[in-house]
Structures are given as C-alpha cells and as structure tokens.
Amino acid sequence: MNKKTVKDVDVAGKRVLVRADFNVPLDESGEITDDTRIRAALPTIEYLRDKGARVILCSHLGRPKGKPIDELRLTPVAKRLSQLLQMKVTKTDDCVGSQVESVVAKMKPGDVVLLENLRFHAEETANDPDFARQLASLADVYVNDAFGTAHRAHASTAGVAEFLPAVAGFLMERELAFLGKALADPARPFVALLGGAKVSDKIGVIENLLPKVDKLIVGGGMANTFLKAQGHDVAESLVEDDKLDLAKELLERAGSKLLLPTDVVVADAFAVDARHKTVSVDSVPAGWRILDIGPDSVETFKKVLMTAKTVVWNGPMGVFEFEPFAKGTVAIAQVLAEIDATTIIGGGDSAAAVQQAGLSGAMTHISTGGGASLEFLEGKALPGVEALQDKA
Ligand code: ADP
Ligand code: MG
C-alpha cells in the first residue's frame, strides 16, 4: 500500500483525530447487536495509546440527517469501548464546539475521547470546509480507519485531511492491502464469485473483474438474468429484463471464463415455508422462482474453487435469509473455508452469510465495508483513501 499509516508519523503526546466506523447495528432498546466494527478499530486505538497519543475518536451512526437524534447518540459505543479497552472512554455531547474543545484540552497521553455522532451536523455529509476545519482544530494528526465510509467524500473522511497530516489506521491498511493485492497482483488462479440480488448492482464489479480473473462464477439472483439471456425460461424468478442485452454481451465477452448454475432450487412462492425442489436450469416450472443454486452447481463451482489461489466473493448464492434456500451459500462458504487460497469476502450480506454459517474465522479477510468494498472492486478511487498522504 502506498499510503502512510500511523506507523509513519510521530504521535507521541499528539492529539490524534481518528475517524472510525462505529456504525453498529442497535436493537430497539439501543443495545449493540454486533460489535465487530468496534473491535475492528481496537488495534489502531491501542497502538496510539501505547505511543502516548491523546486519542479523539469520531464516527457516524445511522442516518440522523443533520439533526441530533437521541436514539443515534454514540453513548452505547462509548460504553462498549470502555469495556473493550478496560478504561473510561469519555463521550462528548457534540463533535465540535466549546464543550468538546474543553474536554480535549484536559486530555492526557493515553486518554480516549469519543465525539458525538458526526451526522448530527448536515455539514458532515456536505463535506463543508468550515466544519472540517473545526474538526481538524481539535487535533494535530488525522487517522482514517473507517474503510466502511471511505467511498464517501465527507468532512470527516476527506475534508479534514486538507488541514492535518492524514494517514491510514491499521484496519484501513489491512482492507487496502487485501483488496488491493487481489486486484493488482493476485496469486493465480484468481476466481471471483459473484451473487446477490441484482445484476445492476454489480455491473461495475463484473466489468472491472472480468479482465483480471481466471474464472468468474455467477450465482444468486443475478444469475437469473444471465440464464434468461442464454434462452432458459426462469419463470417467476427475479430477472432484470432491461439488462438482458448487457448479460448477452457479457456472456459473449467472457466466453468460458464465466460459469453459471446448472441446477437450481426453485420455490412456489417467495417465502420461508414455500414448497421447493431442485431442478435443472432448463426445467424451472411455470409459476415457480429460483431461490438458490443446486448441489450440481455447488460441485461444479467447487471444482473450480479447489484450484484457486485467490478468491473474491461478493453476493450470496441464494436467499440465505430463508433457511431452506441457504444451502448453496453455506456449501460455498464451506468450500472457501477449506481451500488453500487467499479468500476475501466483500459485501454486507455476504459477510453476514459467512458469519451465519459460523465460518468467519476460516476466511483470510472479511471486509468491514460493504459499499466501500464494492466500489473498490469496481476499480473506483475512494475519496477517503485518496485524501491520505502517500508514502515517500
Ligand atoms: P452483498 O450485500 O453481499 O453485496 P447483495 O446485497 O448484492 O449482497 O445481495 C444480497 C441479497 O440477494 C440477499 O438479500 C439475498 O436474499 C438476495 N438473493 C440471492 N439470491 C437470490 C435469488 N435467487 N432471488 C432473489 N434474491 C436473491
Ligand atoms: Mg447487500
């Protein structure tokens, strides 16, 4: 990675503003239901504390749309951080202003302060320069560890870097290292596994990956449009008819590089308790819909995946939220867990599916940024990454 990291700057005694991604899921009572994102930020926070920095954390949570909303305060995050770091993490009531300034002024080396939800100010998402300057004025160094929001040019992800030396945290570094290497210099064979609901969500990824991969496996709902483009009758399956021409063109361009399911699990309704059966892709019954890949497809995909040295997976193979249609996704996750390859999972639902299968620990890297990893796989520059200083 050619971006400077926390290791490339002197942080001893400095006030360090860390943009983290603490956008965690909360239940109705405001309890954190999954603290993966908080845990993912710990290595950077702990490193900075060790070096004697004053650590000022900031993040967004949910979509408050520029107004303070009590349910979206970062109080539960501060509480969880205090537990995980085994120290008091003070949370301020705002992210800029005089109260914040006086709290920061009293910080000692090793202290950790969490600023209130950045998106209580509309200036955050508007990347307002004055707001960015106010945030920057709290610190001497800026660290971006929020890969999950790196695809957005906001005040805390891009604007603030205009006013402070800006470097990557360890999570950001790790994300860029794995995704970057897979795209730029993958160990081969390099296989991409794409699924999920819609072709239209993943066109950019297909276009960018097709020339780079040795094989492109397509499953999930998006395979239906390709199957229909090949002339199969997919009945009531989710299909994007306005993408049929594109699918034909991609099939032609990809040739034998692109693999589609040969059998599928079909259901008589889009429901967890629907009647279902496995059929060949050329025998989808009228009135039924494809909700998963079948066992023959899993076998075919497995043969290809067994030879791979790098696998990037984005998008589940079926409607994994319904247990009867999760088998294809789980079977593929098991294959990835077994093979001797660098396995990278991008995409929020894909990561959830792997976690649901209990196989998170068996993957090389699970991206913490759904949208950001998707844009990275599309080959787009991420503003939050661009804003960081290059290594000399
Ligand atoms: P990710 O978040 O990993 O990028 P997507 O958001 O693109 O993945 O797609 C995930 C969604 O795709 C899931 O909600 C899943 O139910 C849906 N999906 C997968 N296969 C099908 C299918 N055959 N028909 C309808 N929806 C599907
Ligand atoms: Mg998704």
Coordinates of C-alpha atoms and ligand atoms in Angstrom, one line a residue:
M1 CA 0.0 0.0 0.0
N2 CA 1.4 3.4 -0.9
K3 CA -0.4 5.4 1.8
K4 CA 1.2 6.4 5.0
T5 CA -0.1 4.7 8.2
V6 CA 0.0 5.5 11.9
K7 CA 3.5 3.9 11.9
D8 CA 4.8 6.6 9.6
V9 CA 4.0 9.6 11.8
D10 CA 5.1 10.6 15.3
V11 CA 2.1 10.5 17.5
A12 CA 3.7 10.7 21.0
G13 CA 1.9 13.3 23.1
K14 CA -0.1 14.4 20.0
R15 CA -3.8 14.9 19.7
V16 CA -4.9 12.3 17.1
L17 CA -8.3 12.5 15.5
V18 CA -9.3 9.0 14.4
R19 CA -12.2 8.6 12.0
A20 CA -13.6 5.1 12.9
D21 CA -16.6 3.2 11.6
F22 CA -18.8 2.7 14.6
N23 CA -21.9 2.5 12.6
V24 CA -23.1 -0.6 14.5
P25 CA -26.5 -2.3 14.5
L26 CA -28.7 -1.4 17.5
D27 CA -31.8 -3.2 18.7
E28 CA -35.0 -1.3 19.8
S29 CA -33.6 -0.8 23.3
G30 CA -30.4 0.7 22.0
E31 CA -28.2 -2.3 22.7
I32 CA -25.4 -3.1 20.2
T33 CA -26.3 -6.4 18.5
D34 CA -22.9 -6.8 16.7
D35 CA -19.8 -5.1 17.8
T36 CA -17.5 -6.3 15.0
R37 CA -16.8 -2.8 13.8
I38 CA -15.9 -1.6 17.3
R39 CA -13.5 -4.5 17.7
A40 CA -12.0 -3.9 14.3
A41 CA -10.9 -0.4 15.4
L42 CA -9.1 -1.6 18.6
P43 CA -5.7 -2.3 17.1
T44 CA -5.3 1.3 15.9
I45 CA -6.7 2.8 19.2
E46 CA -4.4 0.6 21.3
Y47 CA -1.3 1.4 19.2
L48 CA -2.0 5.1 19.6
R49 CA -2.5 4.8 23.3
D50 CA 0.7 2.8 23.6
K51 CA 2.6 5.6 21.9
G52 CA 1.2 8.1 24.3
A53 CA -1.2 9.8 21.9
R54 CA -4.4 11.6 23.0
V55 CA -7.0 9.7 21.0
I56 CA -10.0 11.6 19.8
L57 CA -12.4 9.1 18.1
C58 CA -15.2 10.2 15.7
S59 CA -17.8 8.3 13.7
H60 CA -21.3 8.5 12.3
L61 CA -24.2 6.2 13.4
G62 CA -27.2 5.7 11.2
R63 CA -28.9 8.4 9.3
P64 CA -29.8 11.3 11.6
K65 CA -29.9 13.7 8.5
G66 CA -28.2 16.7 10.1
K67 CA -30.1 16.8 13.4
P68 CA -29.4 15.4 16.8
I69 CA -31.5 12.2 17.4
D70 CA -31.2 10.7 20.9
E71 CA -31.5 7.1 19.6
L72 CA -28.5 7.7 17.4
R73 CA -26.2 9.0 20.1
L74 CA -22.8 7.2 20.4
T75 CA -23.4 6.5 24.1
P76 CA -23.7 2.7 23.7
V77 CA -20.5 2.7 21.6
A78 CA -18.6 4.7 24.3
K79 CA -19.8 2.1 26.8
R80 CA -18.7 -0.9 24.7
L81 CA -15.3 0.8 24.0
S82 CA -14.8 1.4 27.7
Q83 CA -15.4 -2.4 28.3
L84 CA -13.1 -3.5 25.5
L85 CA -10.3 -1.1 26.3
Q86 CA -10.8 -1.5 30.0
M87 CA -10.7 2.2 30.6
K88 CA -13.0 5.2 30.8
V89 CA -13.9 6.5 27.3
T90 CA -15.5 9.9 27.7
K91 CA -18.2 10.8 25.2
T92 CA -18.9 14.4 24.4
D93 CA -22.4 15.7 23.6
D94 CA -21.4 17.1 20.2
C95 CA -18.5 16.6 17.8
V96 CA -17.4 20.3 17.6
G97 CA -17.7 23.4 19.7
S98 CA -16.6 24.7 23.1
Q99 CA -17.6 21.8 25.3
V100 CA -15.6 19.4 23.0
E101 CA -12.7 21.8 23.0
S102 CA -12.5 22.0 26.8
V103 CA -12.8 18.1 27.1
V104 CA -9.9 17.7 24.6
A105 CA -7.8 20.4 26.3
K106 CA -7.9 18.3 29.5
M107 CA -6.8 15.0 27.8
K108 CA -3.6 13.3 28.9
P109 CA -1.5 11.0 26.9
G110 CA -3.3 7.6 26.5
D111 CA -6.7 9.1 27.1
V112 CA -9.6 8.3 24.8
V113 CA -12.5 10.6 24.0
L114 CA -15.4 9.7 21.6
L115 CA -17.0 12.6 19.8
E116 CA -20.8 12.6 19.3
N117 CA -22.3 11.3 16.0
L118 CA -20.8 13.4 13.2
R119 CA -24.0 13.3 11.1
F120 CA -25.9 15.3 13.7
H121 CA -24.4 18.1 11.5
A122 CA -25.5 18.3 7.9
E123 CA -22.1 19.8 7.2
E124 CA -20.5 16.4 7.7
T125 CA -22.0 14.7 4.6
A126 CA -21.9 18.0 2.7
N127 CA -18.1 18.0 3.3
D128 CA -18.3 21.6 4.5
P129 CA -14.8 23.1 4.7
D130 CA -15.6 25.1 7.8
F131 CA -16.9 22.1 9.6
A132 CA -13.9 20.1 8.5
R133 CA -11.6 22.8 9.8
Q134 CA -13.4 22.8 13.2
L135 CA -12.9 19.1 13.5
A136 CA -9.3 19.4 12.4
S137 CA -8.7 22.1 15.0
L138 CA -9.1 19.6 17.8
A139 CA -6.1 17.6 16.7
D140 CA -2.5 17.5 15.4
V141 CA -2.8 14.4 13.3
Y142 CA -5.6 12.7 11.4
V143 CA -6.0 8.9 11.1
N144 CA -8.7 7.4 8.9
D145 CA -9.6 3.9 10.0
A146 CA -13.1 3.9 8.6
F147 CA -12.9 1.8 5.5
G148 CA -16.6 1.4 5.5
T149 CA -17.1 5.1 4.7
A150 CA -14.0 5.6 2.6
H151 CA -16.2 5.7 -0.6
R152 CA -17.8 8.9 0.7
A153 CA -16.2 12.4 0.4
H154 CA -17.4 13.7 3.8
A155 CA -15.9 16.3 6.1
S156 CA -14.5 13.6 8.5
T157 CA -13.3 11.3 5.7
A158 CA -11.9 13.7 3.1
G159 CA -12.3 17.4 4.1
V160 CA -10.4 17.1 7.4
A161 CA -7.3 15.8 5.5
E162 CA -6.9 19.3 4.0
F163 CA -5.9 20.6 7.4
L164 CA -3.9 17.9 9.1
P165 CA -1.3 15.3 8.2
A166 CA -3.5 12.4 7.2
V167 CA -2.6 8.7 7.5
A168 CA -4.3 5.3 7.5
G169 CA -5.1 3.2 10.5
F170 CA -4.4 -0.5 10.7
L171 CA -7.9 -1.6 9.6
M172 CA -7.8 0.7 6.6
E173 CA -4.3 -0.6 5.8
R174 CA -5.5 -4.2 6.1
E175 CA -8.5 -3.6 3.9
L176 CA -6.5 -1.9 1.2
A177 CA -3.7 -4.5 1.4
F178 CA -6.0 -7.5 0.8
L179 CA -8.4 -5.9 -1.7
G180 CA -5.6 -4.0 -3.4
K181 CA -3.4 -7.1 -3.8
A182 CA -6.3 -9.2 -5.1
L183 CA -7.0 -6.7 -7.8
A184 CA -3.4 -5.6 -8.7
D185 CA -1.3 -8.7 -8.2
P186 CA -3.4 -11.8 -7.3
A187 CA -1.9 -15.2 -6.7
R188 CA -3.4 -17.3 -9.6
P189 CA -5.7 -18.9 -10.4
F190 CA -7.9 -15.9 -9.4
V191 CA -11.6 -16.7 -9.1
A192 CA -14.3 -14.2 -8.5
L193 CA -17.6 -15.4 -7.1
L194 CA -20.5 -13.0 -7.6
G195 CA -24.0 -13.3 -6.4
G196 CA -26.7 -11.3 -4.6
A197 CA -29.9 -9.9 -5.9
K198 CA -29.3 -7.8 -9.0
V199 CA -27.0 -7.7 -12.0
S200 CA -27.5 -3.9 -12.0
D201 CA -25.8 -3.6 -8.5
K202 CA -22.8 -5.5 -9.7
I203 CA -22.2 -4.4 -13.3
G204 CA -19.2 -2.2 -12.4
V205 CA -17.7 -5.1 -10.5
I206 CA -18.2 -7.6 -13.3
E207 CA -16.7 -5.1 -15.8
N208 CA -13.7 -4.4 -13.7
L209 CA -13.0 -8.0 -12.6
L210 CA -13.7 -9.8 -15.9
P211 CA -10.3 -8.9 -17.5
K212 CA -8.5 -9.7 -14.2
V213 CA -9.9 -13.1 -13.2
D214 CA -9.2 -16.6 -14.5
K215 CA -12.8 -17.6 -13.7
L216 CA -16.0 -15.7 -12.9
I217 CA -18.6 -17.7 -11.1
V218 CA -22.1 -16.1 -11.0
G219 CA -24.8 -17.4 -8.7
G220 CA -27.6 -15.8 -6.7
G221 CA -30.5 -13.8 -8.1
M222 CA -28.2 -12.1 -10.6
A223 CA -27.6 -15.4 -12.3
N224 CA -31.2 -15.5 -13.4
T225 CA -30.8 -12.6 -15.9
F226 CA -27.8 -14.4 -17.4
L227 CA -29.7 -17.7 -17.6
K228 CA -32.6 -16.0 -19.3
A229 CA -30.2 -14.3 -21.7
Q230 CA -29.0 -17.8 -22.6
G231 CA -32.6 -18.7 -23.5
H232 CA -33.6 -20.5 -20.3
D233 CA -37.2 -20.0 -19.1
V234 CA -36.7 -18.8 -15.5
A235 CA -40.5 -18.4 -14.9
E236 CA -41.2 -16.1 -11.9
S237 CA -37.5 -15.7 -10.9
L238 CA -36.2 -12.3 -10.1
V239 CA -34.9 -11.0 -13.5
E240 CA -33.9 -7.6 -14.8
D241 CA -35.3 -7.6 -18.4
D242 CA -33.6 -4.3 -19.2
K243 CA -30.2 -5.9 -18.5
L244 CA -30.7 -8.9 -20.9
D245 CA -28.7 -7.3 -23.7
L246 CA -25.9 -6.5 -21.4
A247 CA -26.0 -10.0 -20.0
K248 CA -25.7 -11.4 -23.5
E249 CA -22.8 -9.1 -24.3
L250 CA -21.0 -10.0 -21.1
L251 CA -21.6 -13.8 -21.8
E252 CA -20.0 -13.4 -25.2
R253 CA -17.1 -11.4 -23.9
A254 CA -16.4 -13.7 -21.0
G255 CA -16.7 -17.0 -23.0
S256 CA -15.6 -20.0 -21.0
K257 CA -14.4 -17.7 -18.1
L258 CA -18.0 -17.3 -16.9
L259 CA -19.7 -20.1 -15.0
L260 CA -23.4 -20.2 -14.3
P261 CA -25.5 -22.6 -12.2
T262 CA -26.6 -25.8 -13.9
D263 CA -29.2 -26.7 -11.4
V264 CA -31.2 -24.6 -9.0
V265 CA -33.6 -24.8 -6.0
V266 CA -37.0 -23.4 -7.1
A267 CA -39.9 -22.4 -4.9
D268 CA -43.6 -21.9 -5.5
A269 CA -43.5 -18.7 -3.5
F270 CA -41.0 -16.2 -2.1
A271 CA -41.4 -17.4 1.4
V272 CA -39.5 -19.4 4.0
D273 CA -42.2 -22.1 4.1
A274 CA -42.7 -22.3 0.3
R275 CA -42.8 -25.7 -1.4
H276 CA -39.4 -26.3 -3.1
K277 CA -37.4 -28.7 -5.2
T278 CA -34.2 -28.9 -7.1
V279 CA -34.4 -28.8 -10.9
S280 CA -32.1 -28.3 -13.9
V281 CA -31.9 -24.7 -15.2
D282 CA -33.9 -25.7 -18.2
S283 CA -36.8 -27.1 -16.2
V284 CA -38.0 -24.3 -14.0
P285 CA -41.7 -25.0 -13.6
A286 CA -44.1 -22.3 -14.7
G287 CA -45.1 -20.1 -11.7
W288 CA -42.0 -21.0 -9.7
R289 CA -38.9 -19.0 -8.9
I290 CA -35.2 -19.7 -8.4
L291 CA -34.1 -19.1 -4.8
D292 CA -30.8 -21.0 -4.5
I293 CA -28.2 -22.8 -6.5
G294 CA -28.5 -26.6 -6.6
P295 CA -26.0 -29.4 -5.5
D296 CA -24.6 -30.0 -9.0
S297 CA -23.8 -26.3 -9.3
V298 CA -22.1 -26.4 -5.9
E299 CA -20.0 -29.4 -7.2
T300 CA -19.0 -27.6 -10.4
F301 CA -18.2 -24.4 -8.6
K302 CA -16.2 -26.4 -6.0
K303 CA -14.0 -28.0 -8.7
V304 CA -13.0 -24.5 -9.9
L305 CA -12.6 -23.1 -6.4
M306 CA -10.4 -26.0 -5.3
T307 CA -7.8 -24.9 -7.9
A308 CA -7.9 -21.2 -6.9
K309 CA -5.2 -19.3 -5.1
T310 CA -7.2 -16.1 -4.7
V311 CA -11.0 -15.9 -4.3
V312 CA -13.0 -12.8 -4.0
W313 CA -16.6 -13.4 -3.0
N314 CA -19.3 -10.8 -3.3
G315 CA -23.0 -11.7 -3.0
P316 CA -24.8 -14.8 -1.6
M317 CA -25.7 -17.7 -3.9
G318 CA -29.3 -17.7 -2.8
V319 CA -31.9 -16.2 -0.5
F320 CA -29.8 -17.3 2.5
E321 CA -32.1 -15.4 4.9
F322 CA -34.6 -18.3 4.4
E323 CA -33.1 -21.5 5.9
P324 CA -34.3 -23.8 3.0
F325 CA -32.5 -21.6 0.5
A326 CA -29.3 -21.0 2.4
K327 CA -27.7 -24.4 1.5
G328 CA -25.9 -23.2 -1.7
T329 CA -24.4 -20.2 0.1
V330 CA -23.4 -22.3 3.1
A331 CA -21.8 -25.0 0.9
I332 CA -19.8 -22.4 -1.0
A333 CA -18.7 -20.8 2.3
Q334 CA -17.5 -24.3 3.4
V335 CA -15.5 -24.7 0.2
L336 CA -13.8 -21.4 0.8
A337 CA -13.1 -22.3 4.4
E338 CA -11.3 -25.5 3.2
I339 CA -9.3 -24.4 0.3
D340 CA -5.7 -23.3 0.4
A341 CA -6.2 -19.8 -1.0
T342 CA -6.5 -16.2 -0.1
T343 CA -10.2 -15.8 0.5
I344 CA -11.7 -12.3 0.6
I345 CA -15.3 -11.6 1.4
G346 CA -16.7 -8.2 0.3
G347 CA -20.3 -7.1 0.7
G348 CA -22.5 -6.8 3.8
D349 CA -24.9 -9.7 3.1
S350 CA -22.0 -12.0 2.0
A351 CA -20.2 -11.3 5.3
A352 CA -23.5 -11.9 7.2
A353 CA -24.0 -15.2 5.4
V354 CA -20.4 -16.3 6.2
Q355 CA -20.9 -15.3 9.8
Q356 CA -24.3 -17.1 10.0
A357 CA -22.5 -20.3 8.7
G358 CA -20.0 -19.9 11.6
L359 CA -17.1 -19.7 9.1
S360 CA -15.9 -16.1 9.6
G361 CA -12.7 -17.3 11.2
A362 CA -11.8 -19.5 8.3
M363 CA -11.6 -16.7 5.7
T364 CA -8.5 -14.7 5.1
H365 CA -10.2 -11.4 5.1
I366 CA -13.8 -10.2 5.6
S367 CA -14.2 -6.6 4.5
T368 CA -15.9 -4.4 7.1
G369 CA -17.2 -2.1 4.3
G370 CA -20.0 -3.3 2.1
G371 CA -20.4 -0.3 -0.2
A372 CA -16.7 0.7 0.0
S373 CA -15.5 -2.8 -0.9
L374 CA -18.0 -2.9 -3.8
E375 CA -16.7 0.5 -5.1
F376 CA -13.1 -0.7 -4.6
L377 CA -13.9 -3.9 -6.6
E378 CA -15.4 -1.7 -9.3
G379 CA -11.9 -0.1 -9.6
K380 CA -13.1 3.3 -8.3
A381 CA -10.9 5.6 -6.3
L382 CA -12.2 6.0 -2.8
P383 CA -12.1 9.7 -1.6
G384 CA -11.3 8.7 2.0
V385 CA -8.2 6.8 0.7
E386 CA -7.2 9.4 -1.9
A387 CA -7.1 12.1 0.9
L388 CA -4.4 10.2 2.8
Q389 CA -0.7 11.1 2.4
D390 CA 1.4 8.9 0.0
K391 CA 4.4 7.1 1.2
A392 CA 7.6 8.9 0.2
Ligands
ADP1 P1 -23.9 -8.1 -0.7 O1 -24.5 -7.3 0.4 O2 -23.0 -9.2 -0.2 O3 -23.2 -7.3 -1.7 P2 -26.3 -8.2 -2.2 O4 -26.9 -7.1 -1.3 O5 -26.0 -7.8 -3.6 O6 -25.1 -8.9 -1.5 O7 -27.4 -9.3 -2.3 C1 -27.9 -10.0 -1.2 C2 -29.3 -10.3 -1.4 O8 -29.5 -11.1 -2.6 C3 -29.9 -11.2 -0.2 O9 -30.8 -10.4 0.5 C4 -30.5 -12.4 -0.9 O10 -31.7 -12.8 -0.4 C5 -30.6 -11.9 -2.3 N1 -30.7 -13.1 -3.3 C6 -29.8 -14.0 -3.5 N2 -30.2 -14.9 -4.4 C7 -31.4 -14.5 -4.8 C8 -32.4 -15.1 -5.6 N3 -32.2 -16.2 -6.3 N4 -33.6 -14.4 -5.8 C9 -33.8 -13.3 -5.1 N5 -32.9 -12.7 -4.2 C10 -31.8 -13.3 -4.1
MG2 MG -26.3 -6.1 0.4

